[in-house]
Short mmCIF file of C-alpha atoms in Angstrom, two decimals:
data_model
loop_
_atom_site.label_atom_id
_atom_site.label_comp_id
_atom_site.label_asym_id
_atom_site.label_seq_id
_atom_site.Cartn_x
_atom_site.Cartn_y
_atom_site.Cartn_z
CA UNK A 1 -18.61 28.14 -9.48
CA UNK A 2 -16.30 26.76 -12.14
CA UNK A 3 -15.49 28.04 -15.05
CA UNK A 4 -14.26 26.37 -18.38
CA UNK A 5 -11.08 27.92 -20.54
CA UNK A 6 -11.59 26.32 -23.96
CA UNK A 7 -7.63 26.53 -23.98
CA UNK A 8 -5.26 23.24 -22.80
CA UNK A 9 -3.35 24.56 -19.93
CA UNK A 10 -0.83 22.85 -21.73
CA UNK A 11 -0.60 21.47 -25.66
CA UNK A 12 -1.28 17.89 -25.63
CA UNK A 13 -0.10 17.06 -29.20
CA UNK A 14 1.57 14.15 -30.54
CA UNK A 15 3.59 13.74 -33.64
CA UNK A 16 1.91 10.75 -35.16
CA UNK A 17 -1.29 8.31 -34.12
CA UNK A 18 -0.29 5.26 -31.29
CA UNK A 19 -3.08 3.43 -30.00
CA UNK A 20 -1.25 1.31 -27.84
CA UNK A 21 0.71 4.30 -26.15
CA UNK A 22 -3.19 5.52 -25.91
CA UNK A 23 -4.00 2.95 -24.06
CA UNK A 24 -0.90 2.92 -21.82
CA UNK A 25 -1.34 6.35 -20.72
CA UNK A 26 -5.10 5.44 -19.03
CA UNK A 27 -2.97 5.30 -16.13
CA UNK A 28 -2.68 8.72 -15.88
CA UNK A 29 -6.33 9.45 -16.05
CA UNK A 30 -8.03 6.63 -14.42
CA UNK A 31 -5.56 4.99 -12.36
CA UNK A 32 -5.75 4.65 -8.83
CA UNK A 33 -2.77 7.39 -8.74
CA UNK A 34 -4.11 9.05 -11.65
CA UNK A 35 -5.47 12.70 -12.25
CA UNK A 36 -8.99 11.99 -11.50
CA UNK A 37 -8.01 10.71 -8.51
CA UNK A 38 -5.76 13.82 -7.49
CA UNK A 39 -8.39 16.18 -8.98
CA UNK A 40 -11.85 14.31 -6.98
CA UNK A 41 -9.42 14.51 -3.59
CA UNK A 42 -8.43 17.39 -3.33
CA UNK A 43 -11.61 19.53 -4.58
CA UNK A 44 -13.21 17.13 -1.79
CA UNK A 45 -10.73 18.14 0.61
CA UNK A 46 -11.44 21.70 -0.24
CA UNK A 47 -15.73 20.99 -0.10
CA UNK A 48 -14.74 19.89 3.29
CA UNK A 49 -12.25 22.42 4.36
CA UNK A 50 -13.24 23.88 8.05
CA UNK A 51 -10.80 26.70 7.31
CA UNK A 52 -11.69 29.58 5.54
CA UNK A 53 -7.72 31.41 4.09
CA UNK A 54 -5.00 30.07 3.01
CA UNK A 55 -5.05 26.65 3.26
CA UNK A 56 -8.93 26.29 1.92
CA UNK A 57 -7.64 28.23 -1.54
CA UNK A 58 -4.34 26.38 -2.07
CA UNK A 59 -6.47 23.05 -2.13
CA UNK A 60 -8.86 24.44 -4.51
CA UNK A 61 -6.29 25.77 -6.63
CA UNK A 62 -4.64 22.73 -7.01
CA UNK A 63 -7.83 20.75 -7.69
CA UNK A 64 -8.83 23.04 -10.39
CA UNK A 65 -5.02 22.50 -12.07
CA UNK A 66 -5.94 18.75 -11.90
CA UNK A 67 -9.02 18.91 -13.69
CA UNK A 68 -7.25 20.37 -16.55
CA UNK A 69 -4.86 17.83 -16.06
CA UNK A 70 -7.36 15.69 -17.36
CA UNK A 71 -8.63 17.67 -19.83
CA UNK A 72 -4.86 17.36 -21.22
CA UNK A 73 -4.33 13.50 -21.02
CA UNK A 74 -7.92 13.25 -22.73
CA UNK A 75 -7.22 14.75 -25.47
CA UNK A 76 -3.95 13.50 -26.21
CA UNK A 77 -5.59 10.38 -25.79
CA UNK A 78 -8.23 11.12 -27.89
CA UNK A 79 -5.32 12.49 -30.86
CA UNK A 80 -2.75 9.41 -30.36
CA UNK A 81 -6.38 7.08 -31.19
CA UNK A 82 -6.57 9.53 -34.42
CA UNK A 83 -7.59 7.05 -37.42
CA UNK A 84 -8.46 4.07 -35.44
CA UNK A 85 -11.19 2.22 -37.40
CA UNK A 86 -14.63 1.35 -36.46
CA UNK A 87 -15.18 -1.24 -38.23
CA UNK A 88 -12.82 -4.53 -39.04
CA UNK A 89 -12.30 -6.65 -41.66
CA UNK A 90 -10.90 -10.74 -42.49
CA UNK A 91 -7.84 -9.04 -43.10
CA UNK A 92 -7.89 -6.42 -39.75
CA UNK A 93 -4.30 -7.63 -38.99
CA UNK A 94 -2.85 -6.27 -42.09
CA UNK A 95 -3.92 -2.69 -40.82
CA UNK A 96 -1.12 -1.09 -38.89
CA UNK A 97 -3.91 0.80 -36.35
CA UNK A 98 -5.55 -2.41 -35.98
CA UNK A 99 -2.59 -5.03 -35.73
CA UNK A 100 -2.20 -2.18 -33.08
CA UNK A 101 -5.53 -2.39 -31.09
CA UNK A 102 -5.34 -6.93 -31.31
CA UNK A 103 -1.37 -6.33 -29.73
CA UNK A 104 -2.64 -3.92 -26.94
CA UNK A 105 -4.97 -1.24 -27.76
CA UNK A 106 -8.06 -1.08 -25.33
CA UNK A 107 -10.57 -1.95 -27.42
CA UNK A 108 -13.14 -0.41 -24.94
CA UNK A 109 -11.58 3.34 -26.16
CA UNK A 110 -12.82 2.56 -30.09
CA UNK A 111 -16.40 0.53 -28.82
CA UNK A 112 -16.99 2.62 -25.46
CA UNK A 113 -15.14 5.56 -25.84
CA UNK A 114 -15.80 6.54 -29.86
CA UNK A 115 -12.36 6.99 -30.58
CA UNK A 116 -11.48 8.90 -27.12
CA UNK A 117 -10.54 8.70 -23.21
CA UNK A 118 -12.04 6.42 -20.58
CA UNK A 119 -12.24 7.26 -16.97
CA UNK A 120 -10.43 4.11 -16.39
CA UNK A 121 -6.63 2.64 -16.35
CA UNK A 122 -4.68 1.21 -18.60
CA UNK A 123 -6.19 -2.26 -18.16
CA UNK A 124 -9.84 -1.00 -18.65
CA UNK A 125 -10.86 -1.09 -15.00
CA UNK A 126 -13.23 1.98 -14.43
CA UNK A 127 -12.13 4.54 -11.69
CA UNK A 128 -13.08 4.46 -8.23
CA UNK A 129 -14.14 6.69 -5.95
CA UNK A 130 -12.48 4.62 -3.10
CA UNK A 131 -8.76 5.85 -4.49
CA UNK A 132 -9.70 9.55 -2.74
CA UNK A 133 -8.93 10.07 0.95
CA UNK A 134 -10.67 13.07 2.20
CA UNK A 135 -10.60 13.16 5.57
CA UNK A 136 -11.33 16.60 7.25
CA UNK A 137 -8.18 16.26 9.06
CA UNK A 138 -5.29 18.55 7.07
CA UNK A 139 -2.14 16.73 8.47
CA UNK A 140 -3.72 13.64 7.00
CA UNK A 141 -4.68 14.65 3.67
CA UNK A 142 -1.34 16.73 3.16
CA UNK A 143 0.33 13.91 3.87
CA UNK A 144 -1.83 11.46 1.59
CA UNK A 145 -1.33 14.36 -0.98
CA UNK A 146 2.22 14.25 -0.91
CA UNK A 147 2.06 10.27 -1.48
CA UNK A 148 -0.06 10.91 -4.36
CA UNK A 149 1.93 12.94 -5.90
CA UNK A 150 4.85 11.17 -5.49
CA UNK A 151 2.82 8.02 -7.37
CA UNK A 152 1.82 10.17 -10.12
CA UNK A 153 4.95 11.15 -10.48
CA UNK A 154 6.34 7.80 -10.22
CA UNK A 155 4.24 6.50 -12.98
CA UNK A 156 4.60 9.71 -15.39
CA UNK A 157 8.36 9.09 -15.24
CA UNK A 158 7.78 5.40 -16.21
CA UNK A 159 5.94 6.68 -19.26
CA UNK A 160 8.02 8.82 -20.26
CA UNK A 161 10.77 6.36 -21.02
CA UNK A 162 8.20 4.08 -22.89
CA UNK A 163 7.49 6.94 -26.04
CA UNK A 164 9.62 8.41 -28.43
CA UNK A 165 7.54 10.78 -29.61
CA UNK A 166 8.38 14.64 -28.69
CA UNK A 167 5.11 15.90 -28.52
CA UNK A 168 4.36 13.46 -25.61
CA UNK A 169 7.09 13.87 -24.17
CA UNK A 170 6.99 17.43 -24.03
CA UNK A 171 3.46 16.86 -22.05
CA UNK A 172 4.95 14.72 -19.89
CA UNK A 173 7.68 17.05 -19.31
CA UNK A 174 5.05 19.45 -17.63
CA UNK A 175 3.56 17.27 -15.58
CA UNK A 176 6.51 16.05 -13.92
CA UNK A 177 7.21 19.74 -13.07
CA UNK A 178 3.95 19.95 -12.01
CA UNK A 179 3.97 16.93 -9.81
CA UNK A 180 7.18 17.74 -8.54
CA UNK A 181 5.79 21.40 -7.14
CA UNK A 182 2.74 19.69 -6.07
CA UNK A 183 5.15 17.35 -3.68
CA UNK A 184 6.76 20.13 -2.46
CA UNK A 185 4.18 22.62 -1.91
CA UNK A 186 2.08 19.92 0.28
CA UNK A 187 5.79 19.42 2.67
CA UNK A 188 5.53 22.62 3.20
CA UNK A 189 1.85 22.77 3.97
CA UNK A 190 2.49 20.27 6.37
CA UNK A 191 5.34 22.80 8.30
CA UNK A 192 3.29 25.34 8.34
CA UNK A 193 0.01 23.47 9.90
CA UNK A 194 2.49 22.65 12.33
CA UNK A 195 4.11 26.33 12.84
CA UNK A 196 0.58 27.76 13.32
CA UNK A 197 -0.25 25.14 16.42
CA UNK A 198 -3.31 23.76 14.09
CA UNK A 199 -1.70 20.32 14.06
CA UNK A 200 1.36 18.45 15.79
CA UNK A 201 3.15 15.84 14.22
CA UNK A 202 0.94 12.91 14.90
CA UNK A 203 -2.49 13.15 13.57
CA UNK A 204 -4.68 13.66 15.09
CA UNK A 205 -3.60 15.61 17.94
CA UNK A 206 -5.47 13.77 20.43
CA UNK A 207 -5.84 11.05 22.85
CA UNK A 208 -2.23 10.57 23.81
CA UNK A 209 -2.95 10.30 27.57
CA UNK A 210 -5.61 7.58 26.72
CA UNK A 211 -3.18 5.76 24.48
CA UNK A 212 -1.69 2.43 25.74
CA UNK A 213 1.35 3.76 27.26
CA UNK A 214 3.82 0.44 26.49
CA UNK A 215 3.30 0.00 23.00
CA UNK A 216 3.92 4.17 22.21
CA UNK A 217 7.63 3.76 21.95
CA UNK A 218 8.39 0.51 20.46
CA UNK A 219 9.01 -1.04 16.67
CA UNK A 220 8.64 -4.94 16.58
CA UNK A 221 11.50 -6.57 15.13
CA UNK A 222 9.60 -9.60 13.54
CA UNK A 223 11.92 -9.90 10.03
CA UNK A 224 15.07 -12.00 9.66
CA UNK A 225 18.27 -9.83 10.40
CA UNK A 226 18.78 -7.35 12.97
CA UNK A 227 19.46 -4.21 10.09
CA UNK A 228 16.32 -2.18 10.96
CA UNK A 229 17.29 -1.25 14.58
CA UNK A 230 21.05 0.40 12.90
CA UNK A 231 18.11 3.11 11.83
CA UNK A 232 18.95 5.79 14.35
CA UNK A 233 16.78 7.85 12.80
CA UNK A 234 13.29 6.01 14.19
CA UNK A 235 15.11 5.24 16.86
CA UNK A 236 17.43 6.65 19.22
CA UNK A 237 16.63 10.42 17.77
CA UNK A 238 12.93 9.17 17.56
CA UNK A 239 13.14 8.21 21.37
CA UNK A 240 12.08 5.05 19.44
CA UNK A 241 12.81 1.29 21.32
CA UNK A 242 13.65 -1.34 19.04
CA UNK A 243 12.11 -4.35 20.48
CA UNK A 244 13.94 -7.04 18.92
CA UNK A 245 12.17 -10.57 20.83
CA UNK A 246 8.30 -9.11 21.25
CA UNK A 247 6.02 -11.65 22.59
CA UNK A 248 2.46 -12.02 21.30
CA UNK A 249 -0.08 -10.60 24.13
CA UNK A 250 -3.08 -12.21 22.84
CA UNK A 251 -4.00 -16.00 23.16
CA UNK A 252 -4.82 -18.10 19.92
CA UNK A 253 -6.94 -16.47 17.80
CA UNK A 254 -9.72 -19.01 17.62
CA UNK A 255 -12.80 -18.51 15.67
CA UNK A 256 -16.20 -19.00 17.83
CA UNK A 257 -17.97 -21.99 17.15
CA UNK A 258 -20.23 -21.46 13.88
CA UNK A 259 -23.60 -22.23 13.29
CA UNK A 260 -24.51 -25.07 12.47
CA UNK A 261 -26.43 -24.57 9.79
CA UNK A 262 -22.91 -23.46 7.92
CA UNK A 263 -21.45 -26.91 8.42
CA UNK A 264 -18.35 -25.71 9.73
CA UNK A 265 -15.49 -27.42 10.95
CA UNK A 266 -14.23 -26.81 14.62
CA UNK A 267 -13.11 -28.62 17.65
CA UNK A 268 -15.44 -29.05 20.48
CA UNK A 269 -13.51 -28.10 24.17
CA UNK A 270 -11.30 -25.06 22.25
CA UNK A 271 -13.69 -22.42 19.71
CA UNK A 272 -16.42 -23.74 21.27
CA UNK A 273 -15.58 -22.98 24.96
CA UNK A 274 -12.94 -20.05 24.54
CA UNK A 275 -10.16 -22.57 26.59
CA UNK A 276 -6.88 -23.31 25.11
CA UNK A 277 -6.35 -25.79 22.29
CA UNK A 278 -6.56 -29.72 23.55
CA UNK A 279 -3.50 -30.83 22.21
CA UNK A 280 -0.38 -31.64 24.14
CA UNK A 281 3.01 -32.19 23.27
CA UNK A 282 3.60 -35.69 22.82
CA UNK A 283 6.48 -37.99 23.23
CA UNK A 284 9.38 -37.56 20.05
CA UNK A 285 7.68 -33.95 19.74
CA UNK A 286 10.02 -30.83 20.02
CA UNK A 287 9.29 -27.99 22.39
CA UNK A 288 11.31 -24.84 22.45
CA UNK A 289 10.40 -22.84 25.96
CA UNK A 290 12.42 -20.38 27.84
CA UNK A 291 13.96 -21.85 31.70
CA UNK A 292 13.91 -18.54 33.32
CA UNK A 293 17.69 -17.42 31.27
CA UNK A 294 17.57 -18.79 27.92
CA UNK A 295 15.62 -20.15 25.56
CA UNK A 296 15.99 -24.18 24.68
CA UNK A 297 14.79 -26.62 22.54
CA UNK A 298 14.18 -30.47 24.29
CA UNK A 299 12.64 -33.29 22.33
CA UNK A 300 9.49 -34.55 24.58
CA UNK A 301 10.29 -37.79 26.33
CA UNK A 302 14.07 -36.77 27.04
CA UNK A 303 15.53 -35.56 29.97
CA UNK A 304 18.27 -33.35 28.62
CA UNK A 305 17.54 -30.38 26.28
CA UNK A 306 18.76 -30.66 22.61
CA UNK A 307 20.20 -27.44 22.88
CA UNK A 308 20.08 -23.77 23.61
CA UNK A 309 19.90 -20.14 22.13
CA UNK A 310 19.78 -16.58 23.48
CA UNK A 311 17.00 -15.60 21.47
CA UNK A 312 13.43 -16.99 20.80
CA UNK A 313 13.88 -16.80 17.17
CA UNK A 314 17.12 -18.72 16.93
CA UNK A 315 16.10 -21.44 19.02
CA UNK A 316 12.81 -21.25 17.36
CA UNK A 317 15.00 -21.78 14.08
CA UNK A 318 16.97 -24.83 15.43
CA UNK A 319 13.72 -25.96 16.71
CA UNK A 320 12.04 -26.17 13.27
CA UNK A 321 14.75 -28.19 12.23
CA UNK A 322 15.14 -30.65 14.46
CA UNK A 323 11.26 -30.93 14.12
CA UNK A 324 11.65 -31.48 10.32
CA UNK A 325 14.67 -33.80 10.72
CA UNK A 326 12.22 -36.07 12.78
CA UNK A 327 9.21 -35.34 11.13
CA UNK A 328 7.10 -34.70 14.14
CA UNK A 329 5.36 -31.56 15.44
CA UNK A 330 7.20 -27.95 17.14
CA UNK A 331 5.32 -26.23 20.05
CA UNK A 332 6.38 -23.16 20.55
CA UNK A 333 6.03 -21.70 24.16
CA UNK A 334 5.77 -17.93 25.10
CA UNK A 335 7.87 -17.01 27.62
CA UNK A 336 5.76 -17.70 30.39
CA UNK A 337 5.43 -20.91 29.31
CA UNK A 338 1.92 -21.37 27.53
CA UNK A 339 1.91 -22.82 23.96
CA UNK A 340 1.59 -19.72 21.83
CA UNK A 341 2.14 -21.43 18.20
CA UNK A 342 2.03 -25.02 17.40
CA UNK A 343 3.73 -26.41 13.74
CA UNK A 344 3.25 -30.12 12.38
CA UNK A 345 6.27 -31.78 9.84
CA UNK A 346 5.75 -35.25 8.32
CA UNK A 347 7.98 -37.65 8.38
CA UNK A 348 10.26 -37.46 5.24
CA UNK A 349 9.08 -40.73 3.01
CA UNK A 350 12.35 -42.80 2.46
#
């Protein structure tokens, strides 16, 4: 049961009329980080709540706060659209209010909305149900929460440097305390799932002994630079392996064949079979493979390599450029020496 407190849980008053500021502040209704998306998740989390206690009445607490949330951001809505026409005339622009709704007002609030909120951003884009995760599992949705909140929060800040006007601001000012207890009191939710043994750090709790063993402990390196292994953090105190030259494990990922009656495109002997791509390194093309120590990059049709690098993605590098220089194709070996990625450069037009 739910009961309504024709109070604001806070006063949602604003010096003067903005329609534009109106609009702006859809964001914090309908947005995808918005209230109705805090308030929807967490009363579902709380409809779907196993546990009985504690952790069953701080979600519903919190979800009932939200709905007032909205209750707050619709009316101030509602009072910074105070005085917006309804109807326009040849000389609309000359109005302040509408010069105001042409430059940026949603027109949707005056036509749709009478003069008040939208459940919608501040483009006009309705909300979605899809924003809400709800998943059953508590370590999950605490930590989604905690996101959430740190979005709304994100965004509330944003908009509070783009008014001038006190009485919004002094809303705002609440729900940026309110968003920054939210954050906090869903951290701490999370340490206390874990002190009472209901959840462990991963989530969910499960399947670790069925779990591909090799790939548990590693990060990929696959950007430029080697900065994001000096993170000791995720790794050495993580027991966390930086992997800095992974190899694909897959083979190309080749659509099947289609039907016919789609008229697509393929090429007969590779999607249509499952075997590896027909073409072949041809003579002038450059390869880079790996000898057994290090990784080089030969020109087809020479017997020397062009040079050499200790890491794939260097000699990949010098690889691409010699490719470019001559304008002919790069394969790309894995390290067992199967073509794993295959790049074409045209000759440069003189």
């Amino acid at each position: 049961m739910f009961r309504h407190t024709k109070l604001l849980q806070f006063e949602a008053k604003p010096e003067k009329p903005d329609p534009v500021y109106a609009r702006k502040l859809q964001e914090l209704i309908g947005g995808a980080f918005g209230e109705m998306t805090v308030t929807m998740q967490y009363l579902f989390q709380g409809w779907n709540c196993r546990i009985e206690g504690k952790y069953k009445d701080l979600i519903m607490d919190t979800a009932t706060e939200e709905i007032g949330h909205v209750e707050m951001l619709a009316t101030m809505v509602a009072r910074l659209l105070e005085g917006a026409p309804a109807t326009a005339t040849a000389e609309a622009v000359k109005d302040p209010v509408m010069a105001a709704m042409i430059g940026g007002m949603d027109v949707q609030q005056a036509i749709v909305g009478g003069g008040g909120a939208l459940p919608a951003d501040s483009n006009g884009t309705p909300w979605n149900g899809k924003y809400i995760v709800a998943s059953g599992n508590l370590l999950a949705d605490f930590r989604a929460n905690a996101a959430a909140e740190a979005q709304g929060r994100l965004q509330t800040a944003r908009l509070y440097n783009m008014t001038d006007d006190p009485g919004v601001k002094a809303m705002l000012k609440f729900n940026l305390a309110r968003d920054t207890v939210h954050q906090k009191q869903w951290l701490a939710a999370i340490e206390e799932l874990e002190a009472d043994g209901l959840e462990g750090g991963i989530a969910p709790s499960a399947l670790f002994d069925e779990e591909d063993q090799t790939h548990n402990h590693t990060i990929w390196h696959l950007s430029d630079g080697p900065d994001g292994a000096k993170g000791t953090s995720w790794t050495t105190d993580a027991g966390i392996e930086y992997l800095m030259d992974p190899e694909p494990l897959g083979g190309p990922g080749t659509a099947p064949k289609p039907d016919p009656a789609l008229f697509g495109t393929y090429e007969t002997g590779s999607a249509e079979t499952g075997s590896e791509p027909t073409f072949e390194p041809a003579d002038g093309d450059v390869e880079t493979f790996h000898d057994g120590s290090v990784w080089k990059n030969k020109v087809v049709g020479n017997t020397r390599a062009s040079g050499s690098a200790e890491t794939k993605s260097d000699a990949v590098a010098e690889g691409r450029k010699l490719a470019i220089k001559r304008g002919t194709a790069h394969f790309i070996h894995t390290k067992d020496g199967r073509i794993g990625e295959r790049r074409t450069y045209p000759r440069a037009r003189s």
